[in-house]
């Protein structure tokens, strides 16, 4: 039996990876797990939550899959990508997919372009229809400063473990990502120890790579990678 764990990002929820999760549920007989990290979800309350709780939750769900399945894949988006990479160093993960993994964050050039788009929409009286404005403004209003510090601590704490990632890995990154610099994908590629690794840049995607213009290509690329034969399978 095959299991697949999908981990969402900081201040996000499973909807960030839902297009992939739904595709797997519809096209395979895999056991698909897409947990909500502590403090996240519809009634998110990040105040008082520590980064260790995010690690423990992701780890617990992976352990549960490993108890049921002979083969396990782990997919992580943004902060979830940092968690996924760490888990692959600690457990027998057959394949790893990193989506917009936040080992580095805030791409200033793209952020300026995104803010420029918000200003344009403001002038047109359409600011509240701007998807990025809706997302960023909600984050600013609802995210406690201490939670942002926990996110940064998590990245600092887990980043060194990526040198010990020897699992076959696919790295996907949006070229237009305003939160994670797209060159982060190359940095991760050079950091991890796996001999079977690949980078795929989505030219038309921003941070929410599973929901962007390249959504179908993302789903197809991930599915092909997970179902293809690697040296580990031989």
PDB file of C-alpha atoms in Angstrom:
ATOM      1  CA  UNK A   1       0.000   0.000   0.000  1.00  0.00           C
ATOM      2  CA  UNK A   2       1.152   3.539  -0.782  1.00  0.00           C
ATOM      3  CA  UNK A   3       0.719   6.479   1.561  1.00  0.00           C
ATOM      4  CA  UNK A   4       1.159  10.167   0.809  1.00  0.00           C
ATOM      5  CA  UNK A   5       1.562  12.930   3.378  1.00  0.00           C
ATOM      6  CA  UNK A   6       0.942  16.525   2.243  1.00  0.00           C
ATOM      7  CA  UNK A   7       1.980  19.348   4.584  1.00  0.00           C
ATOM      8  CA  UNK A   8       0.701  22.916   4.169  1.00  0.00           C
ATOM      9  CA  UNK A   9       2.530  26.165   4.878  1.00  0.00           C
ATOM     10  CA  UNK A  10       2.791  28.794   7.605  1.00  0.00           C
ATOM     11  CA  UNK A  11      -0.537  30.584   8.301  1.00  0.00           C
ATOM     12  CA  UNK A  12      -2.092  28.345   5.666  1.00  0.00           C
ATOM     13  CA  UNK A  13      -4.221  25.209   5.726  1.00  0.00           C
ATOM     14  CA  UNK A  14      -4.646  21.961   3.765  1.00  0.00           C
ATOM     15  CA  UNK A  15      -6.398  23.885   0.951  1.00  0.00           C
ATOM     16  CA  UNK A  16      -2.910  24.992  -0.184  1.00  0.00           C
ATOM     17  CA  UNK A  17      -2.134  21.418  -1.299  1.00  0.00           C
ATOM     18  CA  UNK A  18      -5.727  20.272  -1.833  1.00  0.00           C
ATOM     19  CA  UNK A  19      -5.531  20.128  -5.668  1.00  0.00           C
ATOM     20  CA  UNK A  20      -2.788  17.500  -5.360  1.00  0.00           C
ATOM     21  CA  UNK A  21      -4.507  15.641  -2.528  1.00  0.00           C
ATOM     22  CA  UNK A  22      -7.796  15.558  -4.451  1.00  0.00           C
ATOM     23  CA  UNK A  23      -6.059  14.316  -7.613  1.00  0.00           C
ATOM     24  CA  UNK A  24      -4.428  11.461  -5.705  1.00  0.00           C
ATOM     25  CA  UNK A  25      -7.719  10.525  -4.056  1.00  0.00           C
ATOM     26  CA  UNK A  26      -9.462  10.490  -7.441  1.00  0.00           C
ATOM     27  CA  UNK A  27      -6.805   8.708  -9.504  1.00  0.00           C
ATOM     28  CA  UNK A  28      -5.111   6.307  -7.081  1.00  0.00           C
ATOM     29  CA  UNK A  29      -5.887   4.020  -4.175  1.00  0.00           C
ATOM     30  CA  UNK A  30      -3.256   5.703  -1.996  1.00  0.00           C
ATOM     31  CA  UNK A  31      -3.805   6.571   1.638  1.00  0.00           C
ATOM     32  CA  UNK A  32      -3.709  10.383   1.498  1.00  0.00           C
ATOM     33  CA  UNK A  33      -3.078  12.405   4.655  1.00  0.00           C
ATOM     34  CA  UNK A  34      -3.274  16.206   4.687  1.00  0.00           C
ATOM     35  CA  UNK A  35      -3.286  17.339   8.330  1.00  0.00           C
ATOM     36  CA  UNK A  36      -3.870  20.804   9.721  1.00  0.00           C
ATOM     37  CA  UNK A  37      -0.890  22.040  11.718  1.00  0.00           C
ATOM     38  CA  UNK A  38      -1.518  23.451  15.234  1.00  0.00           C
ATOM     39  CA  UNK A  39      -2.826  27.014  15.195  1.00  0.00           C
ATOM     40  CA  UNK A  40      -3.842  26.840  11.538  1.00  0.00           C
ATOM     41  CA  UNK A  41      -7.057  26.201   9.646  1.00  0.00           C
ATOM     42  CA  UNK A  42     -10.336  28.078   9.461  1.00  0.00           C
ATOM     43  CA  UNK A  43     -10.270  29.123  13.117  1.00  0.00           C
ATOM     44  CA  UNK A  44      -6.529  29.687  13.182  1.00  0.00           C
ATOM     45  CA  UNK A  45      -5.005  30.875  16.441  1.00  0.00           C
ATOM     46  CA  UNK A  46      -1.236  30.872  16.291  1.00  0.00           C
ATOM     47  CA  UNK A  47      -0.745  32.643  19.595  1.00  0.00           C
ATOM     48  CA  UNK A  48       1.157  30.414  22.011  1.00  0.00           C
ATOM     49  CA  UNK A  49       2.002  27.791  19.373  1.00  0.00           C
ATOM     50  CA  UNK A  50       5.649  26.688  19.129  1.00  0.00           C
ATOM     51  CA  UNK A  51       7.498  25.411  16.076  1.00  0.00           C
ATOM     52  CA  UNK A  52       8.076  22.113  17.880  1.00  0.00           C
ATOM     53  CA  UNK A  53       4.324  21.512  17.826  1.00  0.00           C
ATOM     54  CA  UNK A  54       4.357  21.793  14.026  1.00  0.00           C
ATOM     55  CA  UNK A  55       7.207  19.283  13.857  1.00  0.00           C
ATOM     56  CA  UNK A  56       5.497  16.894  16.260  1.00  0.00           C
ATOM     57  CA  UNK A  57       2.189  16.998  14.355  1.00  0.00           C
ATOM     58  CA  UNK A  58       3.807  16.346  10.962  1.00  0.00           C
ATOM     59  CA  UNK A  59       5.902  13.577  12.474  1.00  0.00           C
ATOM     60  CA  UNK A  60       2.899  11.940  14.126  1.00  0.00           C
ATOM     61  CA  UNK A  61       0.952  11.794  10.853  1.00  0.00           C
ATOM     62  CA  UNK A  62       3.960  10.364   9.015  1.00  0.00           C
ATOM     63  CA  UNK A  63       4.398   7.687  11.676  1.00  0.00           C
ATOM     64  CA  UNK A  64       0.739   6.749  11.278  1.00  0.00           C
ATOM     65  CA  UNK A  65       1.178   6.357   7.504  1.00  0.00           C
ATOM     66  CA  UNK A  66       4.325   4.280   7.968  1.00  0.00           C
ATOM     67  CA  UNK A  67       2.377   1.894  10.179  1.00  0.00           C
ATOM     68  CA  UNK A  68      -0.160   1.322   7.372  1.00  0.00           C
ATOM     69  CA  UNK A  69       1.905   1.558   4.195  1.00  0.00           C
ATOM     70  CA  UNK A  70       4.933  -0.099   2.623  1.00  0.00           C
ATOM     71  CA  UNK A  71       5.720   2.955   0.470  1.00  0.00           C
ATOM     72  CA  UNK A  72       5.372   6.535   1.676  1.00  0.00           C
ATOM     73  CA  UNK A  73       5.737   9.823  -0.201  1.00  0.00           C
ATOM     74  CA  UNK A  74       5.988  13.198   1.534  1.00  0.00           C
ATOM     75  CA  UNK A  75       5.017  16.492  -0.103  1.00  0.00           C
ATOM     76  CA  UNK A  76       5.555  19.828   1.597  1.00  0.00           C
ATOM     77  CA  UNK A  77       4.479  23.320   0.577  1.00  0.00           C
ATOM     78  CA  UNK A  78       6.334  26.437   1.808  1.00  0.00           C
ATOM     79  CA  UNK A  79       7.004  25.888   5.536  1.00  0.00           C
ATOM     80  CA  UNK A  80       5.593  22.410   4.997  1.00  0.00           C
ATOM     81  CA  UNK A  81       8.490  21.831   2.595  1.00  0.00           C
ATOM     82  CA  UNK A  82      10.939  22.546   5.411  1.00  0.00           C
ATOM     83  CA  UNK A  83       9.106  20.043   7.604  1.00  0.00           C
ATOM     84  CA  UNK A  84       8.983  17.488   4.780  1.00  0.00           C
ATOM     85  CA  UNK A  85      12.722  17.697   4.135  1.00  0.00           C
ATOM     86  CA  UNK A  86      13.439  17.176   7.805  1.00  0.00           C
ATOM     87  CA  UNK A  87      11.112  14.165   8.018  1.00  0.00           C
ATOM     88  CA  UNK A  88      12.900  12.558   5.060  1.00  0.00           C
ATOM     89  CA  UNK A  89      16.129  12.563   7.073  1.00  0.00           C
ATOM     90  CA  UNK A  90      14.520  10.834  10.036  1.00  0.00           C
ATOM     91  CA  UNK A  91      12.212   8.235   8.470  1.00  0.00           C
ATOM     92  CA  UNK A  92      12.079   5.864   5.512  1.00  0.00           C
ATOM     93  CA  UNK A  93      10.491   8.164   2.950  1.00  0.00           C
ATOM     94  CA  UNK A  94      10.487   6.772  -0.590  1.00  0.00           C
ATOM     95  CA  UNK A  95      10.106  10.065  -2.440  1.00  0.00           C
ATOM     96  CA  UNK A  96      10.073  13.714  -1.451  1.00  0.00           C
ATOM     97  CA  UNK A  97       8.407  16.669  -3.196  1.00  0.00           C
ATOM     98  CA  UNK A  98       9.203  20.235  -2.138  1.00  0.00           C
ATOM     99  CA  UNK A  99       6.781  22.926  -3.343  1.00  0.00           C
ATOM    100  CA  UNK A 100       7.905  26.544  -2.869  1.00  0.00           C
ATOM    101  CA  UNK A 101       9.904  25.300   0.117  1.00  0.00           C
ATOM    102  CA  UNK A 102      10.638  28.221   2.437  1.00  0.00           C
ATOM    103  CA  UNK A 103      14.301  27.667   3.268  1.00  0.00           C
ATOM    104  CA  UNK A 104      14.599  31.288   2.155  1.00  0.00           C
ATOM    105  CA  UNK A 105      11.721  33.734   2.177  1.00  0.00           C
ATOM    106  CA  UNK A 106      10.496  37.143   0.999  1.00  0.00           C
ATOM    107  CA  UNK A 107      11.611  37.866  -2.546  1.00  0.00           C
ATOM    108  CA  UNK A 108      11.860  41.690  -2.439  1.00  0.00           C
ATOM    109  CA  UNK A 109      11.797  42.313  -6.208  1.00  0.00           C
ATOM    110  CA  UNK A 110       8.683  40.226  -6.808  1.00  0.00           C
ATOM    111  CA  UNK A 111       7.068  41.635  -3.665  1.00  0.00           C
ATOM    112  CA  UNK A 112       7.494  45.161  -5.066  1.00  0.00           C
ATOM    113  CA  UNK A 113       5.847  44.046  -8.326  1.00  0.00           C
ATOM    114  CA  UNK A 114       2.977  42.480  -6.404  1.00  0.00           C
ATOM    115  CA  UNK A 115       2.493  45.639  -4.341  1.00  0.00           C
ATOM    116  CA  UNK A 116       2.544  47.616  -7.603  1.00  0.00           C
ATOM    117  CA  UNK A 117      -0.313  45.450  -8.832  1.00  0.00           C
ATOM    118  CA  UNK A 118      -2.203  46.193  -5.634  1.00  0.00           C
ATOM    119  CA  UNK A 119      -1.715  49.958  -6.157  1.00  0.00           C
ATOM    120  CA  UNK A 120      -3.034  49.622  -9.717  1.00  0.00           C
ATOM    121  CA  UNK A 121      -6.110  47.793  -8.456  1.00  0.00           C
ATOM    122  CA  UNK A 122      -6.547  50.434  -5.745  1.00  0.00           C
ATOM    123  CA  UNK A 123      -6.637  53.149  -8.404  1.00  0.00           C
ATOM    124  CA  UNK A 124      -9.232  51.137 -10.322  1.00  0.00           C
ATOM    125  CA  UNK A 125     -11.319  50.659  -7.209  1.00  0.00           C
ATOM    126  CA  UNK A 126     -10.700  46.900  -7.322  1.00  0.00           C
ATOM    127  CA  UNK A 127      -8.239  46.451  -4.439  1.00  0.00           C
ATOM    128  CA  UNK A 128     -10.533  44.177  -2.476  1.00  0.00           C
ATOM    129  CA  UNK A 129     -10.682  41.823  -5.462  1.00  0.00           C
ATOM    130  CA  UNK A 130      -6.869  41.542  -5.564  1.00  0.00           C
ATOM    131  CA  UNK A 131      -6.019  38.003  -4.447  1.00  0.00           C
ATOM    132  CA  UNK A 132      -2.593  38.954  -3.074  1.00  0.00           C
ATOM    133  CA  UNK A 133      -4.024  41.889  -1.094  1.00  0.00           C
ATOM    134  CA  UNK A 134      -6.628  39.615   0.448  1.00  0.00           C
ATOM    135  CA  UNK A 135      -3.982  37.055   1.376  1.00  0.00           C
ATOM    136  CA  UNK A 136      -1.289  39.440   2.639  1.00  0.00           C
ATOM    137  CA  UNK A 137      -3.651  41.722   4.567  1.00  0.00           C
ATOM    138  CA  UNK A 138      -5.228  38.759   6.332  1.00  0.00           C
ATOM    139  CA  UNK A 139      -1.792  37.479   7.308  1.00  0.00           C
ATOM    140  CA  UNK A 140      -0.728  40.848   8.695  1.00  0.00           C
ATOM    141  CA  UNK A 141      -3.931  41.197  10.728  1.00  0.00           C
ATOM    142  CA  UNK A 142      -4.128  37.660  12.072  1.00  0.00           C
ATOM    143  CA  UNK A 143      -0.533  36.517  12.545  1.00  0.00           C
ATOM    144  CA  UNK A 144       1.011  37.275  15.957  1.00  0.00           C
ATOM    145  CA  UNK A 145       4.603  38.522  15.770  1.00  0.00           C
ATOM    146  CA  UNK A 146       5.737  35.704  18.053  1.00  0.00           C
ATOM    147  CA  UNK A 147       4.306  33.175  15.571  1.00  0.00           C
ATOM    148  CA  UNK A 148       6.435  34.668  12.797  1.00  0.00           C
ATOM    149  CA  UNK A 149       9.438  34.261  15.077  1.00  0.00           C
ATOM    150  CA  UNK A 150       8.520  30.598  15.585  1.00  0.00           C
ATOM    151  CA  UNK A 151       8.425  30.156  11.809  1.00  0.00           C
ATOM    152  CA  UNK A 152      11.896  31.678  11.459  1.00  0.00           C
ATOM    153  CA  UNK A 153      13.189  29.523  14.315  1.00  0.00           C
ATOM    154  CA  UNK A 154      11.813  26.421  12.614  1.00  0.00           C
ATOM    155  CA  UNK A 155      13.644  27.241   9.372  1.00  0.00           C
ATOM    156  CA  UNK A 156      16.894  27.938  11.223  1.00  0.00           C
ATOM    157  CA  UNK A 157      16.502  24.759  13.264  1.00  0.00           C
ATOM    158  CA  UNK A 158      15.707  22.395  10.384  1.00  0.00           C
ATOM    159  CA  UNK A 159      17.691  23.862   7.472  1.00  0.00           C
ATOM    160  CA  UNK A 160      20.972  22.107   8.418  1.00  0.00           C
ATOM    161  CA  UNK A 161      19.213  18.721   8.236  1.00  0.00           C
ATOM    162  CA  UNK A 162      18.712  19.141   4.467  1.00  0.00           C
ATOM    163  CA  UNK A 163      22.316  18.086   3.888  1.00  0.00           C
ATOM    164  CA  UNK A 164      21.197  14.641   5.070  1.00  0.00           C
ATOM    165  CA  UNK A 165      18.314  14.318   2.602  1.00  0.00           C
ATOM    166  CA  UNK A 166      19.181  11.282   0.471  1.00  0.00           C
ATOM    167  CA  UNK A 167      15.628  10.552  -0.688  1.00  0.00           C
ATOM    168  CA  UNK A 168      14.793  10.955  -4.403  1.00  0.00           C
ATOM    169  CA  UNK A 169      13.539  14.537  -4.514  1.00  0.00           C
ATOM    170  CA  UNK A 170      11.608  16.828  -6.849  1.00  0.00           C
ATOM    171  CA  UNK A 171      11.796  20.581  -6.184  1.00  0.00           C
ATOM    172  CA  UNK A 172       9.134  22.838  -7.723  1.00  0.00           C
ATOM    173  CA  UNK A 173       9.260  26.610  -7.503  1.00  0.00           C
ATOM    174  CA  UNK A 174       7.171  29.420  -8.970  1.00  0.00           C
ATOM    175  CA  UNK A 175       9.177  31.946 -10.978  1.00  0.00           C
ATOM    176  CA  UNK A 176       6.863  34.762  -9.810  1.00  0.00           C
ATOM    177  CA  UNK A 177       6.861  33.782  -6.124  1.00  0.00           C
ATOM    178  CA  UNK A 178       6.719  36.929  -3.986  1.00  0.00           C
ATOM    179  CA  UNK A 179       7.416  35.136  -0.693  1.00  0.00           C
ATOM    180  CA  UNK A 180      10.138  32.622  -1.553  1.00  0.00           C
ATOM    181  CA  UNK A 181      12.864  33.691  -4.038  1.00  0.00           C
ATOM    182  CA  UNK A 182      12.696  31.351  -7.024  1.00  0.00           C
ATOM    183  CA  UNK A 183      16.448  30.727  -6.813  1.00  0.00           C
ATOM    184  CA  UNK A 184      15.775  28.993  -3.498  1.00  0.00           C
ATOM    185  CA  UNK A 185      15.059  25.890  -5.581  1.00  0.00           C
ATOM    186  CA  UNK A 186      18.661  25.809  -6.815  1.00  0.00           C
ATOM    187  CA  UNK A 187      19.951  26.425  -3.293  1.00  0.00           C
ATOM    188  CA  UNK A 188      17.969  23.421  -2.025  1.00  0.00           C
ATOM    189  CA  UNK A 189      19.151  21.312  -4.958  1.00  0.00           C
ATOM    190  CA  UNK A 190      22.772  22.073  -4.069  1.00  0.00           C
ATOM    191  CA  UNK A 191      22.189  21.559  -0.349  1.00  0.00           C
ATOM    192  CA  UNK A 192      20.518  18.156  -0.259  1.00  0.00           C
ATOM    193  CA  UNK A 193      22.629  15.020  -0.456  1.00  0.00           C
ATOM    194  CA  UNK A 194      20.357  12.982  -2.722  1.00  0.00           C
ATOM    195  CA  UNK A 195      21.855  11.755  -5.995  1.00  0.00           C
ATOM    196  CA  UNK A 196      18.367  11.576  -7.514  1.00  0.00           C
ATOM    197  CA  UNK A 197      17.052  15.113  -7.513  1.00  0.00           C
ATOM    198  CA  UNK A 198      15.503  17.535  -9.971  1.00  0.00           C
ATOM    199  CA  UNK A 199      14.328  21.141 -10.101  1.00  0.00           C
ATOM    200  CA  UNK A 200      11.330  22.372 -12.056  1.00  0.00           C
ATOM    201  CA  UNK A 201      10.553  26.081 -12.255  1.00  0.00           C
ATOM    202  CA  UNK A 202       6.943  27.029 -12.974  1.00  0.00           C
ATOM    203  CA  UNK A 203       7.253  30.136 -15.148  1.00  0.00           C
ATOM    204  CA  UNK A 204       3.765  31.539 -14.473  1.00  0.00           C
ATOM    205  CA  UNK A 205       3.309  30.582 -10.822  1.00  0.00           C
ATOM    206  CA  UNK A 206       3.401  32.688  -7.683  1.00  0.00           C
ATOM    207  CA  UNK A 207       3.680  31.291  -4.162  1.00  0.00           C
ATOM    208  CA  UNK A 208       0.467  29.255  -4.136  1.00  0.00           C
ATOM    209  CA  UNK A 209       1.892  26.940  -6.750  1.00  0.00           C
ATOM    210  CA  UNK A 210      -0.927  24.375  -6.580  1.00  0.00           C
ATOM    211  CA  UNK A 211      -3.506  27.067  -7.346  1.00  0.00           C
ATOM    212  CA  UNK A 212      -1.692  29.109  -9.988  1.00  0.00           C
ATOM    213  CA  UNK A 213      -1.633  29.297 -13.758  1.00  0.00           C
ATOM    214  CA  UNK A 214       0.604  26.205 -13.927  1.00  0.00           C
ATOM    215  CA  UNK A 215      -1.624  24.157 -11.635  1.00  0.00           C
ATOM    216  CA  UNK A 216      -2.228  21.307 -14.096  1.00  0.00           C
ATOM    217  CA  UNK A 217       1.468  21.075 -14.949  1.00  0.00           C
ATOM    218  CA  UNK A 218       2.329  20.984 -11.251  1.00  0.00           C
ATOM    219  CA  UNK A 219      -0.093  18.124 -10.621  1.00  0.00           C
ATOM    220  CA  UNK A 220       1.093  16.214 -13.684  1.00  0.00           C
ATOM    221  CA  UNK A 221       4.785  16.694 -12.854  1.00  0.00           C
ATOM    222  CA  UNK A 222       4.382  15.579  -9.256  1.00  0.00           C
ATOM    223  CA  UNK A 223       2.284  12.552 -10.184  1.00  0.00           C
ATOM    224  CA  UNK A 224       4.735  11.480 -12.880  1.00  0.00           C
ATOM    225  CA  UNK A 225       7.645  11.829 -10.478  1.00  0.00           C
ATOM    226  CA  UNK A 226       5.959   9.831  -7.742  1.00  0.00           C
ATOM    227  CA  UNK A 227       4.886   7.035 -10.076  1.00  0.00           C
ATOM    228  CA  UNK A 228       8.127   6.803 -12.061  1.00  0.00           C
ATOM    229  CA  UNK A 229      10.755   4.203 -11.300  1.00  0.00           C
ATOM    230  CA  UNK A 230      13.901   5.364  -9.478  1.00  0.00           C
ATOM    231  CA  UNK A 231      17.032   3.537  -8.424  1.00  0.00           C
ATOM    232  CA  UNK A 232      15.409   3.110  -5.033  1.00  0.00           C
ATOM    233  CA  UNK A 233      12.588   1.158  -6.660  1.00  0.00           C
ATOM    234  CA  UNK A 234      14.876  -1.164  -8.606  1.00  0.00           C
TER     235      UNK A 234
END
